[in-house]
Structures are given as C-alpha cells and as structure tokens.
PDB file of C-alpha atoms and ligand atoms in Angstrom:
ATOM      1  CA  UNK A   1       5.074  11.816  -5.119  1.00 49.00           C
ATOM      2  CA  UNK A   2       5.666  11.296  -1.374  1.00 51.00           C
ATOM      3  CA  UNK A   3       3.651  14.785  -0.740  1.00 59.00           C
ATOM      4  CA  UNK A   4       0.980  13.777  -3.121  1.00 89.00           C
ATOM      5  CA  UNK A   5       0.602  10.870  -0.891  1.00 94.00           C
ATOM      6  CA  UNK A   6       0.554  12.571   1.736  1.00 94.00           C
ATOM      7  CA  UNK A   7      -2.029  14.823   0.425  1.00 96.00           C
ATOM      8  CA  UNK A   8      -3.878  11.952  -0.125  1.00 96.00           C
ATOM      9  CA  UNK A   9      -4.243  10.275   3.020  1.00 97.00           C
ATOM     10  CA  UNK A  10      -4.951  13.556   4.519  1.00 96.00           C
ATOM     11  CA  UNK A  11      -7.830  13.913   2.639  1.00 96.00           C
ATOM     12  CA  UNK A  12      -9.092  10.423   2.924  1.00 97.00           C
ATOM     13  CA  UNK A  13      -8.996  10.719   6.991  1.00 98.00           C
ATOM     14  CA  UNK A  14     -10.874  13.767   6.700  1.00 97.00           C
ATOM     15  CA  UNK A  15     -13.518  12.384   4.142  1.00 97.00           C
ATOM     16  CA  UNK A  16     -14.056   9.606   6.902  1.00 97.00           C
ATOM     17  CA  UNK A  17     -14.070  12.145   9.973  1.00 97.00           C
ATOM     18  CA  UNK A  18     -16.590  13.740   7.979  1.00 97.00           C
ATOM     19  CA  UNK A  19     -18.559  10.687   7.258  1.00 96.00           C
ATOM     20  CA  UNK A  20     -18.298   8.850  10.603  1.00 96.00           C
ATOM     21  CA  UNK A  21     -21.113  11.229  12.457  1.00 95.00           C
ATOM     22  CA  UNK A  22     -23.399   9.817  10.131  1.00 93.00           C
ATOM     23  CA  UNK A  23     -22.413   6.401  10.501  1.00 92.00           C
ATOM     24  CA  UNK A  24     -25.397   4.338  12.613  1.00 89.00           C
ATOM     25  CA  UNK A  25     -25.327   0.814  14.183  1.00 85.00           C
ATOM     26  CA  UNK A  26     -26.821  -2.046  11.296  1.00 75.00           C
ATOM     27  CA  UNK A  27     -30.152  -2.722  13.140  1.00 63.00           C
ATOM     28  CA  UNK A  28     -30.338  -5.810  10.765  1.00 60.00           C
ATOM     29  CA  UNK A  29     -29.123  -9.576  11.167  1.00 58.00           C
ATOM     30  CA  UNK A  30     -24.995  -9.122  11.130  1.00 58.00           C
ATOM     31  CA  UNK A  31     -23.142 -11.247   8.118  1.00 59.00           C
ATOM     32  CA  UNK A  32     -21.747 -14.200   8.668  1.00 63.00           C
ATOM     33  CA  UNK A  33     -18.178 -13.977   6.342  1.00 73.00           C
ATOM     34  CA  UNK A  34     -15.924 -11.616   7.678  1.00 81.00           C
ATOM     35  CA  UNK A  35     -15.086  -9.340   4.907  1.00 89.00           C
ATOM     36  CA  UNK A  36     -11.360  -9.728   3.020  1.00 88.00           C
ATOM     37  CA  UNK A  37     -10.955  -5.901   2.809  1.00 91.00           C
ATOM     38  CA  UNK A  38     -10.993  -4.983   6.540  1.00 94.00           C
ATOM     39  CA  UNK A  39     -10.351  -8.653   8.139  1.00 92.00           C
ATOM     40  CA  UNK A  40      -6.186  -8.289   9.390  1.00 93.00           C
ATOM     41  CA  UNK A  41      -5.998  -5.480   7.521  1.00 95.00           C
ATOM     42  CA  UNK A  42      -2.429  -3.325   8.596  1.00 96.00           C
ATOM     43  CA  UNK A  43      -4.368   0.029   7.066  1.00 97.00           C
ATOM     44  CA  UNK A  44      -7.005  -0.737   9.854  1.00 97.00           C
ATOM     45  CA  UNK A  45      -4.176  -1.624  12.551  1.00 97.00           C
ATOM     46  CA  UNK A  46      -2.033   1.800  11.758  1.00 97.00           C
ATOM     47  CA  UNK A  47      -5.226   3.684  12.085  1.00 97.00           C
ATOM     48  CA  UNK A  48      -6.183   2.559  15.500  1.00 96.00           C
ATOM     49  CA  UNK A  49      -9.267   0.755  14.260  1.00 97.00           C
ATOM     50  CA  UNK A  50      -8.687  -2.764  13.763  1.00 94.00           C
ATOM     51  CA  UNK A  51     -10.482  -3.931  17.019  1.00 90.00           C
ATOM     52  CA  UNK A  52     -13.152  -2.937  19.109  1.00 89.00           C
ATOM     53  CA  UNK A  53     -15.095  -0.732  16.246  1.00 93.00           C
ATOM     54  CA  UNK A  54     -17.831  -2.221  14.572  1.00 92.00           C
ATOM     55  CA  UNK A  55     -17.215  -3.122  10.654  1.00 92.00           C
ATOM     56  CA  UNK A  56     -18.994  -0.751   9.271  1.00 92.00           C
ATOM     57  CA  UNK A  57     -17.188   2.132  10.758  1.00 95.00           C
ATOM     58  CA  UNK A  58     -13.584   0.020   9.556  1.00 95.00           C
ATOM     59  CA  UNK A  59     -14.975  -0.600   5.851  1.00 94.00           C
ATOM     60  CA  UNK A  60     -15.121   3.492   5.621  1.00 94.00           C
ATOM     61  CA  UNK A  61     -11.424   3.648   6.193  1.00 96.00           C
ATOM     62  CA  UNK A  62     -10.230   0.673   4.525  1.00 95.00           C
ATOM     63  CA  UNK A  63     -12.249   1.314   1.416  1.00 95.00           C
ATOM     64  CA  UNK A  64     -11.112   5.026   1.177  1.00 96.00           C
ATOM     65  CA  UNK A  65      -7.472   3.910   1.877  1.00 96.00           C
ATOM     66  CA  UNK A  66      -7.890   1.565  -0.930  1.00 95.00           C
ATOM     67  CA  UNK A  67      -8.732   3.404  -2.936  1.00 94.00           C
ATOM     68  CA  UNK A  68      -5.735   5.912  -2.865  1.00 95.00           C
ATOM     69  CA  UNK A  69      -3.407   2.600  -3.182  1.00 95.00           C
ATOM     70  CA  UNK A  70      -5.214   1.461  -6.212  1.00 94.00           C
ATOM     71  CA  UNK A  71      -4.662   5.029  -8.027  1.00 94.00           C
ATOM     72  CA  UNK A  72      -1.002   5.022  -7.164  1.00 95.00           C
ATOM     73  CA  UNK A  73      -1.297   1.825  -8.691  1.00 95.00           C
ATOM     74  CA  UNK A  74      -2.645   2.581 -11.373  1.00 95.00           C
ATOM     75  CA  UNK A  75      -0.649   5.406 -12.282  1.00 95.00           C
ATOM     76  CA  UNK A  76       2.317   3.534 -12.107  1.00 97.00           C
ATOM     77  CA  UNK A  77       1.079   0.962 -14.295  1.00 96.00           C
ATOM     78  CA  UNK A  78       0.284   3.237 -16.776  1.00 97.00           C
ATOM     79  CA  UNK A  79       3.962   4.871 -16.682  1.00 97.00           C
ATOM     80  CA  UNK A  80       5.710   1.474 -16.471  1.00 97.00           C
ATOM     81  CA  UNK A  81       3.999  -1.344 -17.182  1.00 96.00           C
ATOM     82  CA  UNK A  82       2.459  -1.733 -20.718  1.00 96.00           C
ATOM     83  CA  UNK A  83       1.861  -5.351 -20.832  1.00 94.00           C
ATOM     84  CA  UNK A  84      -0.256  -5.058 -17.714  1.00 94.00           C
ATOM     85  CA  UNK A  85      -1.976  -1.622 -19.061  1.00 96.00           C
ATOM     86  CA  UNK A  86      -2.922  -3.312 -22.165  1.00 93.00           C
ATOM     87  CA  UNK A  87      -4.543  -6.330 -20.221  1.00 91.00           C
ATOM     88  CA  UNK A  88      -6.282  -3.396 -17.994  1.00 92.00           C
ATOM     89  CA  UNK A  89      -7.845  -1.826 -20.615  1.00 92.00           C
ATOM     90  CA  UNK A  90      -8.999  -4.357 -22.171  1.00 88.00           C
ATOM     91  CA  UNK A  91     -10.699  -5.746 -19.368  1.00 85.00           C
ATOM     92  CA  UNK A  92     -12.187  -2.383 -18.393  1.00 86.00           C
ATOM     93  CA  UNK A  93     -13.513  -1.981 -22.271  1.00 87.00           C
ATOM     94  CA  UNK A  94     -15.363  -5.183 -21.643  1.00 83.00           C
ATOM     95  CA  UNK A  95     -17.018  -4.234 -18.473  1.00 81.00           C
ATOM     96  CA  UNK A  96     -17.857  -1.102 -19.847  1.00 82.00           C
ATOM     97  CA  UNK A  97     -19.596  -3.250 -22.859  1.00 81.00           C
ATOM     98  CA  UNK A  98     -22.065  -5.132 -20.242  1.00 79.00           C
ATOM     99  CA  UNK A  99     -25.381  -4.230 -19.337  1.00 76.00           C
ATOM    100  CA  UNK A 100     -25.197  -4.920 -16.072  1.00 77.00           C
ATOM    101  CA  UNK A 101     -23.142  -2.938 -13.699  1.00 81.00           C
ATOM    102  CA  UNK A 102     -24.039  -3.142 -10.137  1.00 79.00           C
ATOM    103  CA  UNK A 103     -20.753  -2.329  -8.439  1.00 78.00           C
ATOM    104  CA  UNK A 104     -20.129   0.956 -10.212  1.00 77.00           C
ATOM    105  CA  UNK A 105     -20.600   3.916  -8.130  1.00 75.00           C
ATOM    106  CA  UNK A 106     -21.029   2.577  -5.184  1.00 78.00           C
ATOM    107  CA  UNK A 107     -19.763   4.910  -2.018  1.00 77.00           C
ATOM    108  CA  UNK A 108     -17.003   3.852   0.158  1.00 77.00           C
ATOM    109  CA  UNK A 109     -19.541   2.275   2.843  1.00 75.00           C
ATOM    110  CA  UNK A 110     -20.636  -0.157   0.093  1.00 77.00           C
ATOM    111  CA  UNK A 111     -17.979  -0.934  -1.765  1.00 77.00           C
ATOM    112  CA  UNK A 112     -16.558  -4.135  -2.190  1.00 78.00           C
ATOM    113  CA  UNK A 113     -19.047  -5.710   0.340  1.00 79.00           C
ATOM    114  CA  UNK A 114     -21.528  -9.052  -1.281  1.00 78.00           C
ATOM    115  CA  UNK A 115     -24.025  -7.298  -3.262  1.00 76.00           C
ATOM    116  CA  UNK A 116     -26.255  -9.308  -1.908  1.00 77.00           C
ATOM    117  CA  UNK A 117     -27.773  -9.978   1.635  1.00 76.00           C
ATOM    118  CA  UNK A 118     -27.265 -13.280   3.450  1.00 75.00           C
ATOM    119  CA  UNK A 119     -29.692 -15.858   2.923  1.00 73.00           C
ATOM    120  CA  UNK A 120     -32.195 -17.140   5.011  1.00 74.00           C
ATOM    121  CA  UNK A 121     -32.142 -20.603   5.757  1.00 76.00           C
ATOM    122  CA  UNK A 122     -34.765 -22.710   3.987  1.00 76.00           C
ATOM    123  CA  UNK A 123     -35.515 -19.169   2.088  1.00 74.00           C
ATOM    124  CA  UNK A 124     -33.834 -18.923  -1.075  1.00 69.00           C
ATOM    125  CA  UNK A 125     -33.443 -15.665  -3.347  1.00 72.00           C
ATOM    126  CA  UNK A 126     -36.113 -15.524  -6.549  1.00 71.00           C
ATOM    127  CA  UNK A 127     -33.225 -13.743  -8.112  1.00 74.00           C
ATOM    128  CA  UNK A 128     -29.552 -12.054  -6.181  1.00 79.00           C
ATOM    129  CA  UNK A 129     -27.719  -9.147  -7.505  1.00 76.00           C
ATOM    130  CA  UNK A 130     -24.647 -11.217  -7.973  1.00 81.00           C
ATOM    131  CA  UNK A 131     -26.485 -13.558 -10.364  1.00 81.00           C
ATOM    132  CA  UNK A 132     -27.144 -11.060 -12.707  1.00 77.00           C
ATOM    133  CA  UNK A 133     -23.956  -9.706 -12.584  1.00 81.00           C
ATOM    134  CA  UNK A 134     -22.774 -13.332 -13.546  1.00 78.00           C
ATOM    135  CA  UNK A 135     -25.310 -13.602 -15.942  1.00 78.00           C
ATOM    136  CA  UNK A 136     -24.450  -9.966 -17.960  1.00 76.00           C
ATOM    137  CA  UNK A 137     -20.295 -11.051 -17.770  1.00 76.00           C
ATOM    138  CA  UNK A 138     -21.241 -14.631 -19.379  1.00 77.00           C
ATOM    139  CA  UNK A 139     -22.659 -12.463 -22.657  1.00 73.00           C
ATOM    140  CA  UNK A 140     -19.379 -11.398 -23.370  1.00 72.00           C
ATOM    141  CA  UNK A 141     -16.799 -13.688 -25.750  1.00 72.00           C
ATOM    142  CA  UNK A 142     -13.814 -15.229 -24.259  1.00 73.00           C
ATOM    143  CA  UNK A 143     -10.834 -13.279 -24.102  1.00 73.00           C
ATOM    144  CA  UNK A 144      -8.150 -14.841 -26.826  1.00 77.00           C
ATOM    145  CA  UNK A 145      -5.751 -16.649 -25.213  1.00 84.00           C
ATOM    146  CA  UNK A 146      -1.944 -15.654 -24.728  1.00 85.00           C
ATOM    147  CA  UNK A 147       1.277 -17.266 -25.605  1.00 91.00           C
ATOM    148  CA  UNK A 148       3.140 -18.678 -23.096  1.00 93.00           C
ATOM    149  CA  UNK A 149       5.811 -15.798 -23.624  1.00 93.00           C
ATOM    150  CA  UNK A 150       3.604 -13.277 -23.117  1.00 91.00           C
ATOM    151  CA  UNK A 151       1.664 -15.017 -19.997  1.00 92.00           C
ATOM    152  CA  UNK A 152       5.575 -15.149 -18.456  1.00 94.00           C
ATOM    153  CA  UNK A 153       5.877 -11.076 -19.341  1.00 95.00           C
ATOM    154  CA  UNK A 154       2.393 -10.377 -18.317  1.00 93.00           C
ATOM    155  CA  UNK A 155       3.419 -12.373 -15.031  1.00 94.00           C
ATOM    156  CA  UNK A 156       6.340 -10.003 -14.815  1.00 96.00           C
ATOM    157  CA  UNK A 157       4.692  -6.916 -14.847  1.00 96.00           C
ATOM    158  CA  UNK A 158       1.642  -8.093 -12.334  1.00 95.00           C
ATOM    159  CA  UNK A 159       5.061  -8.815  -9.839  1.00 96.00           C
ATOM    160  CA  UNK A 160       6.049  -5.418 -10.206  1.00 97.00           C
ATOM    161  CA  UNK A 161       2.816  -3.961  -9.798  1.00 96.00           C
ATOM    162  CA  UNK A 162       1.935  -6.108  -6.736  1.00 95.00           C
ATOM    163  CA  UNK A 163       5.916  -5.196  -5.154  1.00 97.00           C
ATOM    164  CA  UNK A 164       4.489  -1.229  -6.022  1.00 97.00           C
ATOM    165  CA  UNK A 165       1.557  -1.479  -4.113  1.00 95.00           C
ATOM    166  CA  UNK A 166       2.741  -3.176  -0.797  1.00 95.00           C
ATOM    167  CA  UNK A 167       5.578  -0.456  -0.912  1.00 96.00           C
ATOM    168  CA  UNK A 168       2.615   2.237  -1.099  1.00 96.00           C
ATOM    169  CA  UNK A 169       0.775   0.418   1.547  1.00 96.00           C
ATOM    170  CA  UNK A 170       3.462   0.461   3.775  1.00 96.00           C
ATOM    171  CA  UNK A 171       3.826   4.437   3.172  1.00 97.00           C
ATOM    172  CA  UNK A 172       0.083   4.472   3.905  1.00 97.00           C
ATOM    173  CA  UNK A 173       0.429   3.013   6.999  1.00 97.00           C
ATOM    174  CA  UNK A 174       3.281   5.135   8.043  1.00 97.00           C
ATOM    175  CA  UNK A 175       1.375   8.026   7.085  1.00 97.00           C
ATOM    176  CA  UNK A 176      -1.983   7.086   8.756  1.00 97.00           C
ATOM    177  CA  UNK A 177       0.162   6.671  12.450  1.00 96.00           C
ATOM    178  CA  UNK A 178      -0.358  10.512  12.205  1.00 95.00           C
ATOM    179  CA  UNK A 179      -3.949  10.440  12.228  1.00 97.00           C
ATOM    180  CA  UNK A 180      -4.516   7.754  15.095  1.00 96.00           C
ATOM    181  CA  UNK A 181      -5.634  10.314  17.731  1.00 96.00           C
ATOM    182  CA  UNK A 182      -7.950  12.363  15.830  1.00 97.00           C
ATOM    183  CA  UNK A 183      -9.579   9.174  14.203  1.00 98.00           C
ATOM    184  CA  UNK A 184      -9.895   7.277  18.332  1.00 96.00           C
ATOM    185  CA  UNK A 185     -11.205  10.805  19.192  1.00 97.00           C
ATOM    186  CA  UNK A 186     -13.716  10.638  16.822  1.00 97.00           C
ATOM    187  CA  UNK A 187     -14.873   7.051  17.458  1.00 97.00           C
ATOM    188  CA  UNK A 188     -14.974   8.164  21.292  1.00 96.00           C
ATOM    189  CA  UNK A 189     -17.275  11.172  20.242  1.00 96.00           C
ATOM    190  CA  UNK A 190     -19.613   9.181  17.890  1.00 96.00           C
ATOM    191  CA  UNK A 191     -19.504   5.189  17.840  1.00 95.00           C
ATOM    192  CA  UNK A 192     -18.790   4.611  21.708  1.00 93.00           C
ATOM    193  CA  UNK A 193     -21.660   6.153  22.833  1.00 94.00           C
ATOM    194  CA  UNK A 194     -24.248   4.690  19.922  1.00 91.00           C
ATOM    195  CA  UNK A 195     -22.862   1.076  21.313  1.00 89.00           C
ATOM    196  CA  UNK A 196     -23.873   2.075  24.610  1.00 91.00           C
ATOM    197  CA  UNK A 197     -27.179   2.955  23.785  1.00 90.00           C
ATOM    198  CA  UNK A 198     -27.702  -0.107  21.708  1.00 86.00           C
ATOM    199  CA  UNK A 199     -26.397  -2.121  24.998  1.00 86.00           C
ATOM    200  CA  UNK A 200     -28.231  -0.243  27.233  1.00 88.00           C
ATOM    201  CA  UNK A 201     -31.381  -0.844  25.594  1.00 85.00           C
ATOM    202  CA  UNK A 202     -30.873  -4.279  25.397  1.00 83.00           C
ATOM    203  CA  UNK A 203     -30.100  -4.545  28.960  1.00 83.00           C
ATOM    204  CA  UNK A 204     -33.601  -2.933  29.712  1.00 81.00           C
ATOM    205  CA  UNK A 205     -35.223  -5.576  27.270  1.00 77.00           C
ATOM    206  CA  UNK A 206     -33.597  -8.425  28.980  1.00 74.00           C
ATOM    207  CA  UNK A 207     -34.487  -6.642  32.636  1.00 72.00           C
ATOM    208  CA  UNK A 208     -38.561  -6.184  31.535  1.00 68.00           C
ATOM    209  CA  UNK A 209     -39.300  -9.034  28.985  1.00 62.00           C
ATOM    210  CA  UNK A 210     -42.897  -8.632  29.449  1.00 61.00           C
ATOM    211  CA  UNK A 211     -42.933  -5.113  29.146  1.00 54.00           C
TER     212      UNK A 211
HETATM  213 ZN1   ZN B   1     -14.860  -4.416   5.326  1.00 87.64          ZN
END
C-alpha cells in the first residue's frame, strides 16, 4: 500500500504541474467565504502552497490530494467497515436516483467550490444551481431510521474511518515534502509572473486614470 501511495501522489503532483500552465488569474469579483477545502489546509502547507498563491492555483492541489485520500478511504471501508459501506451505498443509490446532479464530473478546479456565484447586493438570483440541487434531493423519501444500536455501531465504524484517513493524510503530507521544489519552481515559472502583470497593469491604470 505505502508504494501505491506513493504512486499516487506522484501522479497527482504531476497532473497539477501539468495543469498549472493553464491556470489564469479570475478576472471576476473574488468570493467572499474562504473555501473549507484549501483554508489551513496541512496538504497545502507540506506542498509549499499554503500562502502567497492565489486560491485557485491551491484548490488544484488540494482537490487532487483529496481525492487520493478519499479512495484510500474508500477502499478501506469497503475491506473493513460494513456498517459504514452499507450506509455508503445506500446513499450513493439515492443520488444516483435524482435528476439533478450538478456536482458530478466536475474537474479538480471546480470541485467542491459553491456552485453558485456570489450574489449581488440588492440583486437576487431568478433561480441558483444549489436550489435545484435542494429541490431534486427533497423528491427523494426519508431514509428509515436506525436503532440506537446500530447508530452506536455505525458511529463506530465512521471513528475508524475518520482515524484511517488522518493517518493517510499525514502519509500524504510526508510524501508531498518531496515535491515542494518542483511545485515552488513551477509557481515561479507560471503564477509569479501572471501576478506581476496583473499588478503592473494596475499600477499603469492608477498612474493614467484618464487615459
Ligand atoms: Zn479551495
């Protein structure tokens, strides 16, 4: 498993090193919430990005680091923890049973971001995204409730899974140390020098209002 892992990260970094030339400063109004994923994230911190990169260029990593977390996860779920596997399933047969799916398929640059843009002020949305995701998971019945012995098993196993994937994490981490100079390298060679631009230009603006 630990070269699998290995394997893994490796491949994730690379994905990203492969992505990040494409990557381009948001020209649109920034969000206001900081987002959960990247936000004091230690994947972020062993990779040499948590400051001083813009989000966009962090979500890349931290989604695709995820990502290999949540399989590990999820294969050891599926080896050891029926209960939880059972609950899984279930859950993943009703999503499958909705009409509405906006998060599937989404690419690592969008993932687990707000489907939906901020709101002006005084400007409200006819319809969002996230409303009609609501909407299509409020067709489906209630799940039937569990007995308090199986809540305290279920509760069990989600313990176990949770203790699983902050061991991973920490492997990640440890793993991702490895890749630090490549992935500053690459932010030096792409991002740094789109930030300048972006400041330089604004610097001109400021300079020549009237221009
Ligand atoms: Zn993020």
């Amino acid at each position: 498993m630990e070269r699998s892992l290995d394997t893994r990260v490796d491949q994730a970094v690379e994905a990203w090193l492969r992505w990040l030339p494409r990557w381009e400063p948001a020209t649109h109004r920034g969000r206001r919430s900081p987002c959960r994923r990247c936000l004091g994230s230690p994947v972020l911190e062993a990779a040499g990005l948590a400051s001083d990169v813009p989000h966009g260029v962090q979500h890349g990593m931290s989604t695709r680091i995820k990502a290999i977390v949540d399989a590990q996860v999820g294969e050891y779920t599926a080896k050891n923890l029926p209960l939880l596997q059972a609950e899984l399933d279930e859950q993943t047969a009703r999503n499958r049973a909705r009409s509405y799916r906006p998060r599937e398929d989404l690419a690592p640059e969008f993932d687990g971001l707000p489907l939906d843009p901020d709101p002006l002020p005084g400007q409200p949305f006819l319809f969002t995204i996230a409303g009609l995701e609501q909407q299509a998971a409020a067709e489906s019945a209630p799940l039937p409730p569990l007995s308090e012995e199986a809540k305290r098993a279920l509760r069990q196993e989600v313990r176990l899974a949770d203790e699983f994937a902050d061991e991973i994490g920490r492997e990640v981490c440890a793993l991702l140390l490895r890749h630090r100079m490549r992935i500053r390298a690459a932010v030096t060679e792409f991002v740094e020098p789109q930030i300048d631009a972006l400041l330089a230009e604004l610097t001109s603006s400021l300079d020549t209002p009237f221009d």
